[in-house]
Short mmCIF file of C-alpha atoms in Angstrom, two decimals:
data_model
loop_
_atom_site.label_atom_id
_atom_site.label_comp_id
_atom_site.label_asym_id
_atom_site.label_seq_id
_atom_site.Cartn_x
_atom_site.Cartn_y
_atom_site.Cartn_z
CA MET G 1 130.06 -91.56 75.15
CA ARG G 2 130.98 -94.82 76.82
CA ARG G 3 131.62 -93.01 80.10
CA LYS G 4 128.15 -91.42 79.95
CA SER G 5 126.60 -94.85 79.40
CA TYR G 6 128.34 -96.25 82.49
CA PHE G 7 127.25 -93.27 84.54
CA LEU G 8 123.64 -93.58 83.36
CA PHE G 9 123.61 -97.34 84.05
CA TYR G 10 125.11 -96.81 87.52
CA PHE G 11 122.60 -94.04 88.33
CA LEU G 12 119.61 -96.15 87.25
CA LEU G 13 120.86 -99.19 89.17
CA MET G 14 121.36 -97.20 92.38
CA SER G 15 117.93 -95.59 92.02
CA VAL G 16 116.25 -98.98 91.71
CA LEU G 17 118.17 -100.37 94.69
CA LEU G 18 117.42 -97.40 96.94
CA VAL G 19 113.71 -97.42 96.13
CA GLY G 20 113.51 -101.17 96.81
CA CYS G 21 115.31 -101.12 100.16
CA GLY G 22 113.08 -99.05 102.35
CA GLY G 23 109.70 -99.72 103.83
CA LYS G 24 106.73 -97.49 104.30
CA ASP G 25 106.71 -95.30 107.40
CA LEU G 26 103.39 -95.21 109.25
CA THR G 27 102.63 -92.74 112.03
CA TYR G 28 99.68 -92.97 114.39
CA GLU G 29 98.76 -90.23 116.87
CA GLY G 30 96.20 -89.83 119.61
CA ALA G 31 95.51 -87.68 122.65
CA THR G 32 93.30 -87.35 125.71
CA ASP G 33 93.12 -84.67 128.37
CA ASN G 34 96.17 -86.26 130.03
CA TRP G 35 98.25 -87.91 127.29
CA GLU G 36 99.65 -87.45 123.80
CA VAL G 37 100.90 -90.58 122.03
CA LYS G 38 102.78 -90.96 118.74
CA TYR G 39 103.44 -94.46 117.41
CA HIS G 40 105.85 -94.90 114.48
CA ILE G 41 106.11 -98.06 112.39
CA ASN G 42 108.58 -98.67 109.57
CA GLU G 43 106.97 -101.40 107.51
CA ASN G 44 109.39 -104.11 106.43
CA LYS G 45 109.11 -104.13 102.65
CA GLU G 46 111.01 -107.39 102.24
CA ASN G 47 108.80 -109.41 104.60
CA LYS G 48 105.17 -108.30 104.71
CA ASP G 49 104.55 -110.57 107.73
CA ASP G 50 107.10 -108.60 109.78
CA ILE G 51 105.75 -105.36 111.19
CA GLY G 52 109.21 -103.76 111.07
CA MET G 53 110.94 -101.26 113.35
CA GLN G 54 108.71 -99.28 115.65
CA ASP G 55 108.85 -96.79 118.48
CA VAL G 56 106.40 -94.99 120.72
CA ASP G 57 106.59 -91.45 122.14
CA ILE G 58 104.38 -90.60 125.11
CA GLN G 59 103.88 -87.17 126.71
CA TYR G 60 101.88 -86.48 129.87
CA ILE G 61 99.96 -83.19 129.42
CA GLY G 62 97.76 -83.28 132.54
CA GLU G 63 98.42 -81.87 136.01
CA ASP G 64 100.93 -83.43 138.43
CA SER G 65 102.95 -85.71 136.17
CA PRO G 66 103.34 -89.33 137.27
CA THR G 67 106.77 -90.95 137.26
CA THR G 68 105.76 -94.33 135.79
CA LEU G 69 103.09 -95.77 133.51
CA THR G 70 101.98 -98.99 131.89
CA PHE G 71 101.39 -98.82 128.14
CA SER G 72 99.46 -101.74 126.65
CA TYR G 73 97.88 -102.96 123.45
CA VAL G 74 95.54 -105.89 122.79
CA SER G 75 95.12 -106.96 119.17
CA PRO G 76 91.83 -108.17 117.70
CA THR G 77 93.44 -111.62 117.32
CA GLY G 78 94.23 -111.85 121.04
CA GLY G 79 97.91 -110.88 120.99
CA SER G 80 98.94 -108.36 123.59
CA CYS G 81 101.85 -106.55 125.18
CA GLU G 82 102.63 -104.31 128.12
CA LEU G 83 105.46 -101.85 128.53
CA TYR G 84 106.39 -100.50 131.96
CA LEU G 85 107.92 -97.08 131.38
CA ASP G 86 109.46 -94.29 133.44
CA LEU G 87 108.68 -90.67 132.60
CA ASP G 88 111.35 -87.98 132.67
CA GLU G 89 110.98 -84.72 134.64
CA ASN G 90 108.98 -83.23 131.73
CA GLY G 91 106.47 -86.09 131.67
CA LYS G 92 107.93 -87.64 128.50
CA THR G 93 109.05 -91.11 127.56
CA SER G 94 110.11 -92.88 124.38
CA HIS G 95 110.51 -96.56 123.83
CA SER G 96 111.94 -98.59 120.98
CA PRO G 97 111.09 -101.20 119.97
CA GLY G 98 107.40 -100.53 120.27
CA CYS G 99 104.71 -102.88 121.43
CA LEU G 100 103.20 -104.51 118.34
CA ASP G 101 104.59 -107.98 117.69
CA GLU G 102 102.14 -108.98 114.99
CA LYS G 103 100.47 -107.39 112.04
CA ARG G 104 97.03 -106.05 112.65
CA PRO G 105 94.53 -108.13 110.62
CA ASP G 106 94.24 -105.32 108.08
CA TYR G 107 97.46 -103.33 108.23
CA LYS G 108 95.71 -100.60 106.25
CA ASP G 109 93.75 -99.81 109.43
CA ASP G 110 93.45 -96.12 110.03
CA SER G 111 93.45 -96.53 113.81
CA PHE G 112 94.00 -98.83 116.78
CA LYS G 113 93.54 -98.46 120.55
CA VAL G 114 96.10 -98.49 123.33
CA SER G 115 95.77 -98.17 127.08
CA ILE G 116 97.81 -96.17 129.58
CA VAL G 117 97.59 -96.93 133.31
CA TRP G 118 99.21 -94.68 135.93
CA GLY G 119 98.48 -94.83 139.63
CA GLU G 120 94.75 -95.48 140.04
CA HIS G 121 93.94 -94.08 136.59
CA GLU G 122 93.49 -95.68 133.17
CA GLU G 123 92.76 -94.14 129.79
CA LYS G 124 92.12 -95.78 126.45
CA ILE G 125 93.50 -93.80 123.54
CA GLU G 126 92.60 -94.26 119.89
CA LEU G 127 95.67 -93.76 117.71
CA LYS G 128 94.73 -92.58 114.23
CA ARG G 129 96.94 -92.90 111.20
CA VAL G 130 98.29 -89.53 110.08
CA ASN G 131 100.29 -90.68 107.03
#
């Protein structure tokens, strides 16, 4: 009986610790005629002011894939970032960490806009929350 009590206590303790450790994963996706973008954010549960780990996956789906691009984001509060990225032979690139260095004013936003510039072209892409 005592052994079962220890096991039950240990199981409950580990369950509470595991649930409390992780953050919420957010995924945003968007596409145009030329690009598909997936932006992943792992919200930091311990510090709500920290946006947490993030990465961005970009795929060129148009004709004649470029070799480089500039990915940028401007927040409503004036913060911004730019990433200069190389595409592989399949028109794909991934980057971690991502580009957001501050929380959006309402982190429950269902979407935000990014920009991709390649050569003489620029497209604005709305990334919508999918989870």
